[in-house]
XYZ file of C-alpha atoms in Angstrom:
655
model
C -70.447 -35.565 59.992
C -68.126 -36.123 62.956
C -69.169 -34.457 66.164
C -66.887 -33.617 69.089
C -65.705 -36.724 70.850
C -67.513 -37.680 74.048
C -64.988 -39.046 76.517
C -65.934 -42.164 78.424
C -65.351 -42.485 82.162
C -62.807 -45.291 82.540
C -63.518 -47.535 85.547
C -60.997 -47.975 88.311
C -58.187 -46.093 86.629
C -57.104 -44.853 90.038
C -57.101 -47.304 92.939
C -59.388 -46.484 95.812
C -57.608 -44.735 98.631
C -58.314 -46.658 101.777
C -55.477 -45.311 103.937
C -52.538 -42.926 104.137
C -50.198 -45.414 102.379
C -52.494 -45.625 99.364
C -52.861 -41.868 99.290
C -49.069 -41.559 99.297
C -48.428 -44.218 96.636
C -51.151 -43.134 94.219
C -50.838 -39.379 94.471
C -50.367 -37.344 91.321
C -51.560 -37.893 87.783
C -51.009 -41.223 85.983
C -47.838 -41.546 83.908
C -49.814 -42.792 80.889
C -51.603 -39.439 80.602
C -49.579 -37.250 78.278
C -48.517 -33.973 79.819
C -48.013 -30.974 77.561
C -44.422 -29.825 77.339
C -44.047 -26.553 79.196
C -41.198 -25.349 77.039
C -38.509 -26.510 74.687
C -34.780 -25.859 74.668
C -32.043 -25.390 72.051
C -30.671 -28.697 70.854
C -27.199 -27.998 72.259
C -28.701 -27.949 75.780
C -30.902 -31.009 75.266
C -27.703 -32.725 74.055
C -26.632 -33.209 77.671
C -29.778 -35.167 78.524
C -28.663 -37.659 75.901
C -25.050 -37.317 76.973
C -25.632 -38.181 80.602
C -26.409 -41.735 79.464
C -24.142 -41.857 76.402
C -21.045 -40.095 77.775
C -21.192 -41.819 81.157
C -19.940 -45.028 79.520
C -16.499 -43.397 79.373
C -16.351 -44.248 83.071
C -16.169 -47.990 82.359
C -15.951 -48.555 78.582
C -12.116 -48.249 78.238
C -11.583 -50.745 81.063
C -14.068 -53.198 79.582
C -12.432 -52.782 76.154
C -9.000 -53.561 77.590
C -10.276 -56.623 79.411
C -12.089 -57.898 76.302
C -9.593 -57.057 73.559
C -6.217 -56.248 75.129
C -3.881 -54.807 72.497
C -6.714 -54.897 69.953
C -8.881 -52.508 71.984
C -7.797 -49.486 69.928
C -8.557 -50.883 66.401
C -11.707 -52.572 67.745
C -12.814 -49.197 69.116
C -12.115 -47.727 65.668
C -14.553 -50.241 64.144
C -17.058 -49.361 66.864
C -16.802 -45.705 65.852
C -17.328 -46.563 62.185
C -20.462 -48.510 63.120
C -21.611 -45.545 65.200
C -21.104 -42.955 62.453
C -22.296 -44.997 59.474
C -24.838 -47.168 61.280
C -26.314 -45.865 64.516
C -26.434 -42.173 63.569
C -28.210 -42.714 60.191
C -30.658 -45.175 61.786
C -31.712 -42.889 64.604
C -31.823 -39.907 62.276
C -34.517 -41.775 60.366
C -36.220 -42.804 63.630
C -36.292 -39.137 64.649
C -38.107 -38.236 61.416
C -40.728 -40.949 61.960
C -41.024 -40.858 65.741
C -40.780 -37.141 66.457
C -43.055 -37.359 69.510
C -40.345 -39.251 71.382
C -41.783 -42.783 71.160
C -38.554 -44.283 69.795
C -37.969 -47.336 67.631
C -40.405 -49.584 69.532
C -43.357 -47.401 68.523
C -42.054 -47.327 64.957
C -42.070 -51.125 64.807
C -45.479 -51.277 66.463
C -46.909 -49.149 63.667
C -45.432 -51.457 61.013
C -47.336 -54.478 62.354
C -50.850 -55.032 63.650
C -52.902 -57.258 65.921
C -51.470 -59.697 68.406
C -48.312 -59.971 66.299
C -47.608 -56.320 67.041
C -48.464 -56.656 70.751
C -46.247 -59.716 71.339
C -43.409 -58.150 69.364
C -43.612 -54.946 71.405
C -43.706 -56.926 74.667
C -40.552 -58.816 73.670
C -38.798 -55.565 72.797
C -39.975 -54.090 76.085
C -38.283 -57.022 77.810
C -34.991 -56.168 76.136
C -35.529 -52.451 76.796
C -36.161 -53.253 80.450
C -32.908 -55.215 80.458
C -31.103 -52.244 78.932
C -32.473 -49.653 81.363
C -32.311 -51.833 84.497
C -28.711 -52.841 83.805
C -27.928 -49.178 83.069
C -29.058 -48.371 86.615
C -27.309 -51.301 88.296
C -24.113 -51.127 86.231
C -23.807 -47.336 86.582
C -24.359 -47.582 90.338
C -21.846 -50.442 90.580
C -19.221 -48.512 88.624
C -19.867 -45.389 90.713
C -19.374 -47.552 93.807
C -16.154 -48.921 92.289
C -14.865 -45.366 91.820
C -15.784 -44.564 95.432
C -14.180 -47.657 96.980
C -10.984 -47.279 94.939
C -10.579 -43.614 95.872
C -7.706 -43.327 98.407
C -9.562 -40.751 100.496
C -12.919 -42.571 100.618
C -11.506 -46.060 100.957
C -10.634 -45.565 104.614
C -14.333 -44.922 105.347
C -16.124 -47.410 103.085
C -13.447 -50.038 102.566
C -14.148 -52.653 99.878
C -17.911 -52.727 100.372
C -18.755 -52.177 96.689
C -22.031 -54.106 96.900
C -23.240 -52.117 99.903
C -22.372 -48.780 98.307
C -24.140 -49.852 95.095
C -27.324 -50.701 96.993
C -27.169 -47.359 98.836
C -26.855 -45.487 95.521
C -29.812 -47.381 94.062
C -31.906 -46.716 97.164
C -30.993 -43.020 96.995
C -32.039 -42.988 93.350
C -35.432 -44.478 94.255
C -35.915 -41.999 97.132
C -35.291 -39.063 94.801
C -37.843 -40.353 92.292
C -40.409 -41.098 94.980
C -39.996 -37.544 96.260
C -40.589 -36.254 92.735
C -37.582 -36.107 90.406
C -37.792 -33.874 87.365
C -34.868 -34.168 85.001
C -33.592 -30.566 84.798
C -31.487 -29.702 81.788
C -29.487 -27.113 83.728
C -28.523 -29.640 86.432
C -27.554 -32.294 83.896
C -25.546 -29.829 81.798
C -23.803 -28.438 84.899
C -22.725 -31.980 85.796
C -21.910 -33.445 82.380
C -19.939 -30.536 80.888
C -17.348 -30.501 83.725
C -17.171 -34.297 83.430
C -16.319 -34.034 79.734
C -13.778 -31.305 80.509
C -12.084 -33.465 83.153
C -11.926 -36.387 80.735
C -10.332 -34.160 78.124
C -7.745 -33.051 80.701
C -6.880 -36.656 81.532
C -6.683 -37.652 77.857
C -4.526 -34.674 76.871
C -2.156 -35.236 79.807
C -1.954 -38.952 79.012
C -1.282 -38.170 75.335
C 1.621 -35.911 76.355
C 3.041 -38.737 78.467
C 2.779 -41.107 75.497
C 4.491 -38.543 73.268
C 7.388 -38.235 75.703
C 7.788 -42.007 75.989
C 8.010 -43.403 72.434
C 8.930 -46.846 73.748
C 5.300 -47.253 74.881
C 4.096 -46.965 71.291
C 6.766 -49.372 70.093
C 5.818 -51.978 72.708
C 2.140 -51.718 71.813
C 2.902 -51.977 68.073
C 4.823 -55.211 68.648
C 1.946 -56.629 70.678
C -0.483 -55.585 67.968
C 1.447 -57.178 65.134
C 1.671 -60.432 67.051
C -1.836 -60.967 65.627
C -0.446 -60.768 62.044
C -0.470 -58.139 59.292
C -2.974 -55.256 59.076
C -5.564 -57.452 57.366
C -5.376 -60.020 60.158
C -5.522 -57.211 62.743
C -8.663 -55.800 61.102
C -10.337 -59.220 61.010
C -9.406 -59.930 64.631
C -10.669 -56.485 65.662
C -13.929 -57.006 63.793
C -14.414 -60.306 65.597
C -13.772 -58.772 69.018
C -15.613 -55.468 68.493
C -19.065 -56.843 69.569
C -17.654 -57.059 73.109
C -17.285 -53.266 72.987
C -20.943 -52.659 72.075
C -21.518 -50.704 75.294
C -20.102 -47.715 73.437
C -23.300 -47.632 71.352
C -25.606 -46.942 74.279
C -27.536 -43.689 74.495
C -29.192 -43.394 71.080
C -32.623 -44.514 72.327
C -32.361 -41.760 74.928
C -31.439 -39.380 72.116
C -34.728 -39.877 70.300
C -36.790 -40.016 73.499
C -35.901 -36.378 74.273
C -37.103 -35.098 70.889
C -40.172 -33.312 72.345
C -37.805 -31.084 74.344
C -35.906 -29.910 71.256
C -36.814 -26.450 69.997
C -37.567 -26.443 66.277
C -37.402 -22.670 65.898
C -39.831 -20.442 64.058
C -40.290 -23.055 61.347
C -42.273 -25.287 63.730
C -44.471 -22.596 65.262
C -47.027 -22.874 62.462
C -46.973 -26.703 62.433
C -50.259 -28.399 63.351
C -50.613 -31.474 65.571
C -50.322 -34.155 62.880
C -47.666 -32.462 60.751
C -43.981 -33.329 60.912
C -42.035 -30.659 62.858
C -39.181 -30.380 60.384
C -37.203 -27.943 62.529
C -37.322 -30.235 65.550
C -36.289 -33.259 63.464
C -33.404 -31.323 61.891
C -32.140 -30.092 65.262
C -32.457 -33.582 66.754
C -30.230 -34.879 63.987
C -27.690 -32.180 64.874
C -27.894 -33.412 68.476
C -27.280 -37.034 67.472
C -24.355 -36.162 65.185
C -22.736 -33.923 67.801
C -23.118 -36.527 70.556
C -21.638 -39.221 68.298
C -18.724 -36.944 67.306
C -17.867 -36.100 70.928
C -18.155 -39.707 72.014
C -16.112 -40.993 69.072
C -13.181 -38.703 69.915
C -13.352 -39.582 73.624
C -13.582 -43.336 72.953
C -10.740 -43.345 70.438
C -8.367 -41.322 72.625
C -9.292 -43.206 75.806
C -8.698 -46.606 74.216
C -5.358 -45.390 72.775
C -3.860 -44.008 75.995
C -5.322 -46.827 78.098
C -3.764 -49.634 76.068
C -0.378 -47.867 76.125
C -0.266 -46.689 79.742
C -2.163 -49.280 81.799
C -0.334 -52.550 82.528
C -2.221 -55.775 81.966
C -2.183 -56.665 85.647
C -4.000 -53.423 86.500
C -6.996 -53.864 84.180
C -7.577 -57.553 84.863
C -10.486 -58.511 87.116
C -9.778 -57.271 90.632
C -7.114 -54.838 89.426
C -7.173 -51.108 90.311
C -7.980 -50.101 86.712
C -10.716 -52.665 86.176
C -13.899 -50.755 85.258
C -12.211 -47.373 85.881
C -9.376 -46.999 83.378
C -9.371 -43.205 83.070
C -9.816 -42.723 86.811
C -6.758 -44.936 87.299
C -4.770 -42.760 84.880
C -5.998 -39.576 86.566
C -4.681 -40.769 89.939
C -1.456 -42.283 88.604
C -0.444 -39.485 86.219
C -1.858 -36.270 87.679
C -2.263 -37.050 91.381
C -4.824 -38.076 93.949
C -6.275 -34.581 94.368
C -7.173 -34.276 90.686
C -8.069 -37.968 90.608
C -10.519 -37.491 93.471
C -12.131 -34.577 91.646
C -12.421 -36.834 88.594
C -13.924 -39.613 90.760
C -16.522 -37.240 92.209
C -17.535 -36.008 88.757
C -17.708 -39.572 87.427
C -19.832 -40.762 90.353
C -22.306 -37.905 89.821
C -22.573 -38.550 86.077
C -22.980 -42.300 86.549
C -25.682 -41.666 89.153
C -27.448 -39.306 86.719
C -27.169 -42.005 84.035
C -29.129 -44.255 86.386
C -31.663 -41.457 86.854
C -31.939 -41.152 83.070
C -32.595 -44.906 82.796
C -35.223 -44.714 85.552
C -36.904 -41.858 83.693
C -36.843 -43.931 80.516
C -38.600 -46.854 82.195
C -41.158 -44.572 83.852
C -41.974 -43.216 80.399
C -41.803 -46.524 78.531
C -43.771 -48.985 80.682
C -46.894 -46.841 81.287
C -46.930 -45.875 77.610
C -47.587 -49.439 76.451
C -48.729 -51.872 79.135
C -51.846 -50.044 80.459
C -52.883 -49.245 76.892
C -52.583 -52.930 76.010
C -54.560 -53.852 79.132
C -51.493 -55.809 80.201
C -50.680 -54.162 83.510
C -52.598 -53.469 86.721
C -53.770 -49.868 87.143
C -51.077 -49.038 89.719
C -48.353 -49.447 87.079
C -49.437 -46.071 85.706
C -48.371 -44.367 88.955
C -44.841 -43.229 89.600
C -44.215 -44.265 93.212
C -45.391 -47.923 93.053
C -43.515 -48.376 89.781
C -40.329 -46.882 91.272
C -40.545 -49.296 94.222
C -41.011 -52.224 91.828
C -37.987 -51.141 89.782
C -35.926 -50.707 92.951
C -36.755 -54.284 93.979
C -35.663 -55.538 90.539
C -32.452 -53.459 90.731
C -31.590 -54.909 94.128
C -32.155 -58.484 92.917
C -29.996 -57.947 89.798
C -27.245 -56.248 91.815
C -27.119 -59.039 94.396
C -27.090 -61.737 91.695
C -24.172 -60.063 89.885
C -22.517 -58.960 93.170
C -22.189 -55.436 91.751
C -19.673 -56.698 89.179
C -19.344 -54.235 86.277
C -17.754 -56.720 83.861
C -20.420 -59.401 84.381
C -23.242 -56.908 83.867
C -21.617 -55.534 80.725
C -22.784 -58.470 78.600
C -26.413 -58.046 79.646
C -26.201 -54.313 79.026
C -24.669 -54.820 75.579
C -27.380 -57.341 74.652
C -30.168 -54.922 75.539
C -28.504 -52.080 73.630
C -27.863 -54.217 70.540
C -31.392 -55.648 70.415
C -32.877 -52.145 70.513
C -30.476 -50.975 67.805
C -31.138 -54.042 65.682
C -34.904 -53.532 66.009
C -34.479 -49.857 65.094
C -32.469 -50.864 62.013
C -35.147 -53.366 60.968
C -37.889 -50.780 61.500
C -36.106 -48.140 59.422
C -35.217 -50.602 56.648
C -38.826 -51.858 56.456
C -40.232 -48.336 56.465
C -37.894 -47.171 53.697
C -38.560 -50.296 51.626
C -42.310 -49.722 51.830
C -41.836 -46.083 50.875
C -39.634 -46.929 47.875
C -41.029 -46.583 44.371
C -39.861 -47.206 40.812
C -40.232 -43.504 40.096
C -37.341 -42.908 42.480
C -34.771 -45.716 42.019
C -32.462 -44.136 44.616
C -35.052 -44.893 47.282
C -34.324 -48.610 46.814
C -30.614 -47.909 47.221
C -31.260 -46.084 50.485
C -33.393 -48.950 51.781
C -30.699 -51.452 50.707
C -28.072 -49.483 52.656
C -30.112 -49.794 55.821
C -30.626 -53.509 55.223
C -26.812 -53.820 55.120
C -26.602 -51.870 58.384
C -29.215 -54.247 59.799
C -26.997 -57.214 58.884
C -24.046 -55.561 60.670
C -26.092 -55.130 63.836
C -27.421 -58.680 63.490
C -23.858 -60.006 63.358
C -22.871 -57.869 66.341
C -25.846 -59.076 68.335
C -25.357 -62.759 67.485
C -21.614 -62.625 68.196
C -22.251 -60.926 71.529
C -24.899 -63.488 72.490
C -22.693 -66.459 71.552
C -19.714 -65.037 73.435
C -21.677 -63.834 76.469
C -25.140 -65.413 76.755
C -25.842 -63.806 80.144
C -27.620 -60.908 78.468
C -30.092 -63.149 76.650
C -30.727 -65.175 79.800
C -31.523 -62.032 81.796
C -33.591 -60.544 78.974
C -35.461 -63.846 78.604
C -36.330 -63.730 82.300
C -37.643 -60.200 81.866
C -39.598 -61.196 78.753
C -41.069 -64.335 80.348
C -42.054 -62.363 83.457
C -43.492 -59.564 81.328
C -45.516 -61.922 79.100
C -46.830 -63.899 82.078
C -47.834 -60.852 84.097
C -49.275 -59.202 80.984
C -51.459 -62.216 80.230
C -52.667 -62.448 83.829
C -53.326 -58.715 83.923
C -55.223 -58.840 80.627
C -57.411 -61.588 82.062
C -58.006 -59.774 85.359
C -58.818 -56.507 83.592
C -61.201 -58.144 81.138
C -64.212 -56.829 83.087
C -63.266 -53.165 82.719
C -65.335 -50.961 80.404
C -62.533 -50.927 77.784
C -63.986 -47.907 75.971
C -61.858 -44.788 75.827
C -64.282 -42.555 73.900
C -67.261 -42.525 71.579
C -68.769 -40.198 69.021
C -71.985 -39.984 67.026
C -71.876 -40.404 63.267
C -74.357 -37.561 62.626
C -76.531 -34.926 64.301
C -79.681 -37.059 64.049
C -78.019 -39.875 66.015
C -77.045 -37.489 68.799
C -80.565 -36.021 68.893
C -82.231 -39.451 69.109
C -79.753 -40.620 71.754
C -80.513 -37.630 73.954
C -84.244 -38.191 73.509
C -84.139 -41.765 74.840
C -81.530 -41.559 77.614
C -82.237 -41.502 81.366
C -84.983 -44.078 82.071
C -86.929 -43.713 78.844
C -86.242 -47.039 77.082
C -85.540 -50.722 77.744
C -82.227 -51.751 76.183
C -81.996 -55.101 74.389
C -78.559 -56.014 72.980
C -78.720 -58.480 70.089
C -76.299 -60.243 67.742
C -77.991 -60.047 64.314
C -78.568 -56.757 62.501
C -81.905 -57.843 60.963
C -85.350 -56.233 61.346
C -87.199 -59.612 61.283
C -84.929 -60.981 64.025
C -85.560 -57.891 66.148
C -89.325 -58.270 65.781
C -89.179 -61.917 66.940
C -86.843 -60.990 69.789
C -89.185 -58.211 70.927
C -92.166 -60.605 70.928
C -90.200 -63.206 72.920
C -89.033 -60.685 75.515
C -92.480 -59.174 75.998
C -94.005 -62.621 76.417
C -91.759 -63.270 79.425
C -91.231 -59.783 80.854
C -93.744 -57.022 81.350
C -91.649 -54.098 80.144
C -92.892 -50.543 80.415
C -91.623 -47.964 77.965
C -90.024 -47.940 74.568
C -87.484 -50.540 73.389
C -83.997 -49.728 72.051
C -82.076 -52.497 70.290
C -78.271 -52.377 70.501
C -76.019 -53.990 67.912
C -72.225 -53.864 68.389
C -69.756 -54.464 65.566
C -66.234 -55.613 66.491
C -63.081 -53.890 65.315
C -60.910 -55.891 62.925
C -57.915 -55.629 65.274
C -59.342 -57.200 68.430
C -55.975 -57.244 70.195
C -56.558 -53.616 71.155
C -57.720 -53.153 74.713
C -59.593 -49.865 74.447
C -62.310 -48.972 71.918
C -63.178 -45.744 70.167
C -66.855 -46.275 69.351
C -68.832 -44.604 66.559
C -72.543 -44.684 67.379
C -75.488 -44.431 64.992
C -79.104 -44.207 66.247
C -82.181 -44.568 64.017
C -85.915 -45.165 64.320
C -87.510 -48.519 63.414
C -91.268 -48.237 63.875
C -91.959 -47.464 67.522
C -88.502 -48.631 68.566
C -84.937 -47.367 68.225
C -81.909 -49.190 66.848
C -78.441 -48.286 68.140
C -75.451 -49.454 66.123
C -71.933 -49.142 67.580
C -68.836 -49.726 65.435
C -65.188 -50.068 66.415
C -65.554 -52.246 69.531
C -62.697 -54.411 70.774
C -65.019 -56.430 73.033
C -68.790 -56.729 72.586
C -69.775 -57.225 76.222
C -67.671 -54.335 77.527
C -69.005 -51.994 74.848
C -72.604 -52.994 75.681
C -71.921 -52.312 79.363
C -70.410 -48.933 78.593
C -73.272 -47.807 76.348
C -75.828 -49.128 78.851
C -74.288 -47.022 81.587
C -74.130 -43.959 79.341
C -77.749 -44.423 78.135
C -79.060 -45.227 81.649
C -82.163 -47.152 80.423
C -85.028 -48.519 82.500
C -83.720 -52.073 82.123
C -81.190 -54.144 80.176
C -82.283 -57.534 78.830
C -79.322 -59.895 78.377
C -79.389 -63.225 76.602
C -77.509 -66.329 77.727
C -76.104 -69.116 75.553
C -75.491 -72.816 76.224
C -71.976 -72.996 74.755
C -68.858 -74.194 76.611
C -67.968 -71.566 79.216
C -64.198 -72.179 79.207
C -63.929 -71.755 75.428
C -66.034 -68.622 75.601
C -63.866 -67.157 78.379
C -60.715 -67.657 76.328
C -62.387 -66.234 73.218
C -63.526 -63.227 75.230
C -60.072 -62.435 76.664
C -58.307 -62.756 73.295
C -60.913 -61.684 70.750
C -63.693 -59.887 72.628
C -66.256 -62.598 71.848
C -67.937 -65.180 74.063
C -70.649 -65.313 76.705
C -72.039 -61.795 76.339
C -74.813 -61.743 78.934
C -72.850 -62.837 81.996
C -69.871 -60.631 81.113
C -72.094 -57.565 80.640
C -73.647 -58.312 84.016
C -70.187 -58.675 85.654
C -68.820 -55.497 84.067
C -71.827 -53.394 85.081
C -71.964 -54.718 88.645
C -68.249 -54.097 89.112
C -68.539 -50.601 87.647
C -71.530 -49.698 89.803
C -69.686 -50.901 92.893
C -66.806 -48.551 92.068
C -69.163 -45.732 90.982
C -72.376 -46.136 93.031
C -75.591 -44.794 91.486
C -78.992 -45.075 93.216
C -81.061 -45.609 90.089
C -79.058 -48.008 87.947
C -81.033 -50.059 85.393
C -82.620 -53.413 86.168
C -80.735 -56.353 84.660
C -82.644 -59.329 83.196
C -80.866 -62.535 82.144
C -82.753 -64.745 79.658
C -81.719 -68.150 78.381
C -81.632 -68.531 74.612
């Protein structure tokens, strides 16, 4: 029978507070500890949390589309919308059904693989996700700064200092998060809804201008047909559409907010491990609605922009570069309305950066500490915010706050996440397919086709603009290096999250021998004859008083895991006790943990004569190696962090 789980005290989860700075940096609960959701909201309110990232791209997407595609920006945007409706929305609808706790596509892929293959794959995806979110912050801040410096009223105060304004916005973002930012739905909705309304005003007014000036449409049509007939235009648009991939951003945010979506009465009776069908259904409504709104805005914005903005204005350095609709708002409606539009755009872009910061604060602590691939302080908000601010500043300075140059890196991060989500969904559906339901194979095949589309988009974007892969590769290399170093440095932690007894008798025997009642002897062979010889050898060298308890630890098959969930069985063997622990990811750490929990009179540790370097590597990767010295190191380090006056004696014996 399974008894209630006994939680293990994890060593050094929270750094020791030596001074006021440490107390400030490490205040609050760790980010990797799940907090229960206080309340949920209707999906049409949670929509704006997704929208603040997704809809904010209207601030720069039309300008980037014009610069990349010129006259083809409108048909290329049409292809982008088709990919959104028939590709991104179905993919993330399936992700929502399989990742309803908000983990996203990375967790879905992690569950499809195992071992070090899964860990390395997740770390690579985290590198691309970091690229996506970091560039979201830097690009959004840079575009907000562009709107501020181009505003006729603000320009007299801040001039052309786009880089300086960008750095100030990023610093302000970090200050808000250090002070304790909580993403409030009401605040986001109150900012995003007026922003959408202002965009609609600009687009409607611009459409009226186009209607009254038919020569604009004629001029654009001639420029369009210079590429050939409609077939040639479609092919050319399909080739250029990967440059517009920024319009696909926001779907990862859409599934990350699932826990906030109210599933209605249907989900009230759902237990912990059951699928909340109401929440999944409402999340799909959210994704479809967001895609519909964005599709209309993108299509109209690309149409009026290509007709009304001269080529000289949207080229690099032009007044419409990176701010096409703001340019139209000022030129067509006036500076007063244009300034109101600028203010709304700056606020939404800043909130998009806040959304990206929130995403990283949720994503990094969710994986790296659990993998043992990050120092303990990564699980705390303030140190992590300062680290991200430093990265943002470096990226901004390297790109000189240029929106167009950062667009390629942003698009690469977005496309990799979407491609990985498509692969995850296609694999999951293929595994779930059966001959009893032939249509299931058709559904899986559809998603494999969608995967190919995203693969083409990603490859074309990388070939055309390799900056994104270079930046992502730097993130990945840095992440893998720091993760490996951290895993090595954290190898002497207890690495046991919890343990439970397999039956009542085991718990009873454990309680009868704990607290200075036995001498603990770990051993590596589960054999009664071996234990008898080992007991005789130990007693011939050491004069032990009290009963003997032998400890045998069995390793988990997947030794890439950092933390163990041990199942402990205790039984009598003559006058002695035998303790068997299953599910360990590292033998030495599990022995140290159980020794501290048992609190015996002494612990007798054996030493080997094998190569120490090979054993160290084997220990870090597979949990095997020189057991005795590692147990000694783990226990000494733990007792230094958690002093106890009567800790067991430690004996080291050569084999």
